Short mmCIF file of C-alpha atoms in Angstrom, two decimals:
data_model
loop_
_atom_site.label_atom_id
_atom_site.label_comp_id
_atom_site.label_asym_id
_atom_site.label_seq_id
_atom_site.Cartn_x
_atom_site.Cartn_y
_atom_site.Cartn_z
CA UNK W 1 105.68 -8.05 43.58
CA UNK W 2 105.53 -6.64 47.10
CA UNK W 3 102.02 -5.65 48.11
CA UNK W 4 101.45 -2.01 49.01
CA UNK W 5 100.00 -1.18 52.43
CA UNK W 6 96.75 0.76 52.10
CA UNK W 7 94.98 2.35 55.07
CA UNK W 8 91.29 3.09 54.57
CA UNK W 9 90.89 6.15 56.80
CA UNK W 10 87.34 6.74 58.01
CA UNK W 11 85.35 8.39 60.79
CA UNK W 12 85.93 12.07 61.48
CA UNK W 13 84.93 14.56 64.13
CA UNK W 14 81.48 15.56 62.86
CA UNK W 15 78.03 13.99 62.87
CA UNK W 16 78.90 12.53 59.48
CA UNK W 17 81.29 10.01 61.06
CA UNK W 18 78.60 7.29 61.11
CA UNK W 19 78.19 7.60 57.34
CA UNK W 20 81.98 7.66 56.85
CA UNK W 21 82.39 4.37 58.73
CA UNK W 22 79.94 2.74 56.30
CA UNK W 23 81.74 4.29 53.34
CA UNK W 24 85.07 3.06 54.67
CA UNK W 25 83.76 -0.48 55.04
CA UNK W 26 82.62 -0.55 51.40
CA UNK W 27 86.01 0.71 50.19
CA UNK W 28 87.78 -1.81 52.44
CA UNK W 29 85.65 -4.57 50.91
CA UNK W 30 86.16 -3.27 47.35
CA UNK W 31 89.95 -2.93 47.26
CA UNK W 32 91.72 -5.89 45.67
CA UNK W 33 93.34 -7.91 48.50
CA UNK W 34 95.59 -9.72 45.99
CA UNK W 35 97.19 -6.39 45.05
CA UNK W 36 97.14 -4.60 48.40
CA UNK W 37 97.40 -5.19 52.12
CA UNK W 38 94.29 -3.29 53.22
CA UNK W 39 93.83 -1.98 56.75
CA UNK W 40 91.24 0.09 58.60
CA UNK W 41 92.09 3.29 60.45
CA UNK W 42 89.55 5.35 62.36
CA UNK W 43 90.20 9.04 62.98
CA UNK W 44 87.80 10.03 65.76
CA UNK W 45 87.46 12.76 68.36
CA UNK W 46 88.59 10.34 71.05
CA UNK W 47 91.71 9.33 69.13
CA UNK W 48 93.27 7.90 65.96
CA UNK W 49 93.20 4.11 65.87
CA UNK W 50 94.39 1.21 63.77
CA UNK W 51 91.64 -1.45 63.84
CA UNK W 52 92.87 -5.05 64.03
CA UNK W 53 90.88 -7.91 62.48
CA UNK W 54 89.52 -8.82 65.91
CA UNK W 55 88.33 -5.24 66.52
CA UNK W 56 91.13 -4.29 68.89
CA UNK W 57 92.17 -0.65 68.59
CA UNK W 58 95.82 0.44 68.58
CA UNK W 59 96.75 4.11 68.65
CA UNK W 60 98.27 5.64 65.55
CA UNK W 61 101.65 7.34 66.00
CA UNK W 62 100.93 10.91 64.89
CA UNK W 63 104.61 11.68 64.34
CA UNK W 64 104.52 9.78 61.05
CA UNK W 65 101.04 8.16 60.85
CA UNK W 66 102.37 4.68 61.55
CA UNK W 67 101.38 1.95 63.99
CA UNK W 68 103.39 -0.46 66.15
CA UNK W 69 101.90 -3.85 65.38
CA UNK W 70 103.17 -7.06 66.93
CA UNK W 71 106.66 -5.63 67.39
CA UNK W 72 106.78 -4.22 63.86
CA UNK W 73 106.39 -0.59 62.80
CA UNK W 74 103.74 -0.56 60.06
CA UNK W 75 103.71 2.36 57.65
CA UNK W 76 101.21 2.94 54.86
CA UNK W 77 102.04 3.48 51.20
CA UNK W 78 98.70 5.27 50.70
CA UNK W 79 95.91 6.49 52.95
CA UNK W 80 92.52 6.15 51.26
CA UNK W 81 90.74 9.18 52.68
CA UNK W 82 86.98 8.62 53.03
CA UNK W 83 86.25 10.92 55.98
CA UNK W 84 83.17 13.07 55.42
CA UNK W 85 83.35 16.47 57.10
CA UNK W 86 86.18 17.57 59.37
CA UNK W 87 89.11 16.82 59.42
CA UNK W 88 89.23 14.79 56.19
CA UNK W 89 87.11 16.90 53.86
CA UNK W 90 88.19 20.40 54.87
CA UNK W 91 91.94 20.12 54.34
CA UNK W 92 93.11 19.66 57.91
CA UNK W 93 94.10 16.00 57.58
CA UNK W 94 95.60 16.53 54.12
CA UNK W 95 97.84 19.33 55.41
CA UNK W 96 99.02 17.05 58.24
CA UNK W 97 99.72 14.19 55.81
CA UNK W 98 101.71 16.55 53.58
CA UNK W 99 103.77 17.58 56.61
CA UNK W 100 104.66 13.96 57.48
CA UNK W 101 105.17 12.95 53.81
CA UNK W 102 102.25 10.53 53.76
CA UNK W 103 100.61 9.85 50.38
CA UNK W 104 96.80 9.96 50.22
CA UNK W 105 93.90 9.78 47.78
CA UNK W 106 91.77 12.67 46.61
CA UNK W 107 92.48 16.36 46.35
CA UNK W 108 95.05 18.30 48.37
CA UNK W 109 94.50 20.50 51.41
CA UNK W 110 93.77 23.68 49.44
CA UNK W 111 91.07 22.18 47.19
CA UNK W 112 89.58 20.41 50.21
CA UNK W 113 89.39 23.61 52.25
CA UNK W 114 88.02 25.61 49.34
CA UNK W 115 85.27 23.19 48.31
CA UNK W 116 84.21 22.66 51.93
CA UNK W 117 83.38 26.37 52.00
CA UNK W 118 80.24 26.71 49.87
CA UNK W 119 80.42 30.50 49.61
CA UNK W 120 84.03 30.58 48.47
CA UNK W 121 83.56 27.72 46.01
CA UNK W 122 80.63 29.40 44.30
CA UNK W 123 82.46 32.75 44.28
CA UNK W 124 85.45 31.20 42.49
CA UNK W 125 83.26 29.30 40.02
CA UNK W 126 81.26 32.44 39.21
CA UNK W 127 84.44 33.69 37.48
CA UNK W 128 84.00 30.76 35.10
CA UNK W 129 80.35 31.72 34.42
CA UNK W 130 78.94 28.89 36.54
CA UNK W 131 75.64 30.09 37.99
CA UNK W 132 74.40 29.72 41.57
CA UNK W 133 71.54 30.98 43.76
CA UNK W 134 71.51 34.49 45.21
CA UNK W 135 72.53 34.43 48.86
CA UNK W 136 73.21 36.31 52.09
CA UNK W 137 76.27 35.29 54.13
CA UNK W 138 76.42 35.60 57.91
CA UNK W 139 79.12 34.93 60.48
CA UNK W 140 78.15 34.00 64.05
CA UNK W 141 77.21 37.20 65.88
CA UNK W 142 75.94 38.92 62.71
CA UNK W 143 72.25 39.30 61.97
CA UNK W 144 69.95 40.13 59.10
CA UNK W 145 66.45 41.58 59.15
CA UNK W 146 63.39 39.77 57.89
CA UNK W 147 62.72 42.62 55.47
CA UNK W 148 66.23 42.38 54.00
CA UNK W 149 65.86 38.65 53.37
CA UNK W 150 62.53 39.12 51.61
CA UNK W 151 63.79 42.10 49.61
CA UNK W 152 67.00 40.38 48.42
CA UNK W 153 65.89 36.76 48.13
CA UNK W 154 62.11 36.47 48.39
CA UNK W 155 60.47 33.37 49.87
CA UNK W 156 60.97 30.51 50.33
CA UNK W 157 64.68 30.46 51.17
CA UNK W 158 67.15 27.85 52.34
CA UNK W 159 69.11 28.54 55.52
CA UNK W 160 72.20 26.31 55.70
CA UNK W 161 75.65 25.99 57.28
CA UNK W 162 78.38 27.27 54.99
CA UNK W 163 80.79 24.47 55.91
CA UNK W 164 78.96 21.25 56.66
CA UNK W 165 77.89 18.14 54.81
CA UNK W 166 75.18 15.47 54.74
CA UNK W 167 72.46 18.15 54.64
CA UNK W 168 72.79 18.77 58.39
CA UNK W 169 71.48 22.05 59.81
CA UNK W 170 69.43 23.03 56.74
CA UNK W 171 65.95 24.57 56.83
CA UNK W 172 63.64 25.34 53.93
CA UNK W 173 62.01 28.50 55.23
CA UNK W 174 58.55 29.41 53.95
CA UNK W 175 57.47 31.72 56.79
CA UNK W 176 59.84 34.61 57.55
CA UNK W 177 58.67 34.58 61.19
CA UNK W 178 60.75 31.41 61.65
CA UNK W 179 63.93 33.06 60.33
CA UNK W 180 65.76 33.27 63.66
CA UNK W 181 64.96 29.65 64.52
CA UNK W 182 66.38 28.53 61.16
CA UNK W 183 69.48 30.70 61.64
CA UNK W 184 70.10 29.24 65.12
CA UNK W 185 69.66 25.71 63.72
CA UNK W 186 72.29 26.35 61.03
CA UNK W 187 74.70 28.05 63.46
CA UNK W 188 74.56 24.91 65.63
CA UNK W 189 76.51 23.17 62.82
CA UNK W 190 78.87 25.97 61.75
CA UNK W 191 80.03 29.49 62.61
CA UNK W 192 79.16 30.66 59.10
CA UNK W 193 75.81 30.30 57.34
CA UNK W 194 74.17 31.06 54.00
CA UNK W 195 70.61 32.16 53.33
CA UNK W 196 69.92 31.22 49.71
CA UNK W 197 67.11 32.02 47.30
CA UNK W 198 64.88 29.08 46.39
CA UNK W 199 65.49 27.58 42.96
CA UNK W 200 62.34 25.87 41.72
CA UNK W 201 63.53 23.02 39.55
CA UNK W 202 64.92 19.50 39.36
CA UNK W 203 67.78 18.62 41.72
CA UNK W 204 70.54 16.47 40.27
CA UNK W 205 73.72 15.04 41.73
CA UNK W 206 76.65 14.68 39.34
CA UNK W 207 79.58 12.36 40.02
CA UNK W 208 82.85 13.59 38.51
CA UNK W 209 86.35 12.16 38.90
CA UNK W 210 89.65 11.79 37.10
CA UNK W 211 89.76 8.21 35.88
CA UNK W 212 92.71 6.81 33.94
CA UNK W 213 93.92 10.25 32.98
CA UNK W 214 90.58 11.71 31.94
CA UNK W 215 87.95 13.81 33.73
CA UNK W 216 84.70 11.84 33.41
CA UNK W 217 81.12 12.36 34.52
CA UNK W 218 80.23 9.11 36.24
CA UNK W 219 76.53 9.85 36.13
CA UNK W 220 73.72 12.35 36.62
CA UNK W 221 71.25 11.29 39.29
CA UNK W 222 67.85 12.91 39.69
CA UNK W 223 66.83 13.47 43.29
CA UNK W 224 63.13 13.15 44.11
CA UNK W 225 62.82 13.73 47.84
CA UNK W 226 59.76 12.66 49.81
CA UNK W 227 60.59 15.51 52.19
CA UNK W 228 60.69 19.25 51.50
CA UNK W 229 64.22 18.88 50.16
CA UNK W 230 67.13 16.41 50.02
CA UNK W 231 67.80 16.44 53.77
CA UNK W 232 69.66 13.92 55.95
CA UNK W 233 66.66 11.58 56.16
CA UNK W 234 66.15 11.68 52.40
CA UNK W 235 69.86 11.24 51.73
CA UNK W 236 70.66 8.39 54.14
CA UNK W 237 67.41 6.90 55.42
CA UNK W 238 65.61 6.17 52.18
CA UNK W 239 63.14 9.08 52.09
CA UNK W 240 63.92 9.82 48.45
CA UNK W 241 64.05 8.37 44.98
CA UNK W 242 67.42 8.55 43.27
CA UNK W 243 66.96 8.04 39.54
CA UNK W 244 70.07 7.32 37.45
CA UNK W 245 70.31 8.44 34.73
CA UNK W 246 68.26 11.57 35.41
CA UNK W 247 65.14 12.11 33.29
CA UNK W 248 66.51 15.00 31.25
CA UNK W 249 66.82 15.66 27.52
CA UNK W 250 70.07 15.18 25.65
CA UNK W 251 70.87 18.90 25.36
CA UNK W 252 70.44 19.41 29.11
CA UNK W 253 72.53 16.32 29.86
CA UNK W 254 75.40 17.59 27.74
CA UNK W 255 75.13 21.06 29.30
CA UNK W 256 75.29 19.68 32.86
CA UNK W 257 78.15 17.32 32.04
CA UNK W 258 80.18 20.15 30.54
CA UNK W 259 79.53 22.49 33.49
CA UNK W 260 80.32 19.77 36.05
CA UNK W 261 83.62 18.93 34.32
CA UNK W 262 84.44 22.62 33.96
CA UNK W 263 83.89 23.17 37.69
CA UNK W 264 86.04 20.12 38.56
CA UNK W 265 88.91 21.15 36.29
CA UNK W 266 88.71 24.86 37.14
CA UNK W 267 89.22 24.06 40.81
CA UNK W 268 92.15 21.73 40.06
CA UNK W 269 90.32 18.79 41.58
CA UNK W 270 91.44 15.19 41.94
CA UNK W 271 89.64 12.07 43.11
CA UNK W 272 85.97 11.52 43.81
CA UNK W 273 83.56 14.44 43.70
CA UNK W 274 79.83 14.90 43.66
CA UNK W 275 78.36 18.23 42.58
CA UNK W 276 74.79 19.26 43.26
CA UNK W 277 72.74 21.33 40.80
CA UNK W 278 69.21 22.63 40.42
CA UNK W 279 68.00 22.71 36.82
CA UNK W 280 65.58 25.62 36.42
CA UNK W 281 64.11 26.35 32.99
CA UNK W 282 66.85 24.28 31.38
CA UNK W 283 69.66 26.16 33.15
CA UNK W 284 71.84 24.41 35.79
CA UNK W 285 72.57 26.33 39.01
CA UNK W 286 75.30 24.90 41.20
CA UNK W 287 74.68 24.36 44.92
CA UNK W 288 77.96 22.82 46.11
CA UNK W 289 80.73 20.32 45.44
CA UNK W 290 81.53 17.44 47.79
CA UNK W 291 85.09 16.13 47.59
CA UNK W 292 84.53 13.10 49.84
CA UNK W 293 80.97 12.11 48.96
CA UNK W 294 79.17 9.26 50.65
CA UNK W 295 80.35 5.83 49.53
CA UNK W 296 78.11 3.49 51.48
CA UNK W 297 76.13 0.89 49.50
CA UNK W 298 73.14 3.28 49.45
CA UNK W 299 75.17 6.29 48.27
CA UNK W 300 74.86 7.91 44.87
CA UNK W 301 78.43 7.56 43.59
CA UNK W 302 78.55 3.73 43.82
CA UNK W 303 75.14 3.62 42.09
CA UNK W 304 76.47 5.79 39.27
CA UNK W 305 79.64 3.68 38.90
CA UNK W 306 77.55 0.54 38.50
CA UNK W 307 75.47 2.09 35.72
CA UNK W 308 78.56 3.60 34.07
CA UNK W 309 80.11 0.13 34.02
CA UNK W 310 83.07 0.73 36.33
CA UNK W 311 83.39 -1.81 39.11
CA UNK W 312 83.99 -0.56 42.64
CA UNK W 313 87.25 -2.50 42.64
CA UNK W 314 88.46 -0.57 39.59
CA UNK W 315 87.11 2.73 40.88
CA UNK W 316 88.87 2.40 44.23
CA UNK W 317 92.00 0.85 42.76
CA UNK W 318 92.34 3.77 40.35
CA UNK W 319 92.44 6.17 43.32
CA UNK W 320 95.16 4.13 45.02
CA UNK W 321 97.30 3.89 41.90
CA UNK W 322 97.10 7.67 41.31
CA UNK W 323 98.11 8.33 44.90
CA UNK W 324 101.10 5.98 44.63
CA UNK W 325 102.44 8.13 41.77
CA UNK W 326 102.32 11.38 43.80
#
């Protein structure tokens, strides 16, 4: 049997690229080298590069996403997309790959673009009776008064970029006098922001994916942040407890699992996903869905897979095999 060539594509153009490189390394390590020829590709602001074993970088040919390697033109049977943020999580890279007929893991460009936009995702899912926080949406150049925020949402509120990941640019605002500072902080990450009402409850992160032909909930992880909320430090630098399975009763577990699967299937998703919810008075409220969630050793999805009993080799291999059939 001829081995398939698999490129683990990591990096990206945002501040999340550091996390993506760690995620890419874990996937590179986890893919079965007896079944696949596995390579590293970094898509960065400064260029797109094939990474040789000795660390040498060779530019990717963007005409067909191939690389000239030792006199041979190497093409990839599948690109394993593990870029967090732009351009791998917002549909840009997927649309390019579609144009050059390159197969890839995960969802397509439309689902990627939709789920990267928190406002639009929650608006679509509201049609399926999936609840979310009340919010005010602003584009860069627009403003909102302090009185309007208090009247519509109360305090505290969260001010966050509409299209950004890894909890960058988010403020939990308790004093309305700091509204403009929080807005400016969010606009530094994105040209669109959300001001959301505070949901006082347990935060959980729910891993969902299509595995061997079935939509499964990989796990429900309870987030106990040492900070005000699950920010970048809590998410990636250990300032939180992540408890899997979450400490919830059976009825709540079933309710969250059903809602998470409903959201995944309603959006026509494929591949890894991690949805965030706040459980308030037994009712789950959805915050967002990540279609390329963190996959470093400290990330939630690998933790959930271990508890679920799926090895990382099987989890990653399943994504490759699905992509090969596209």
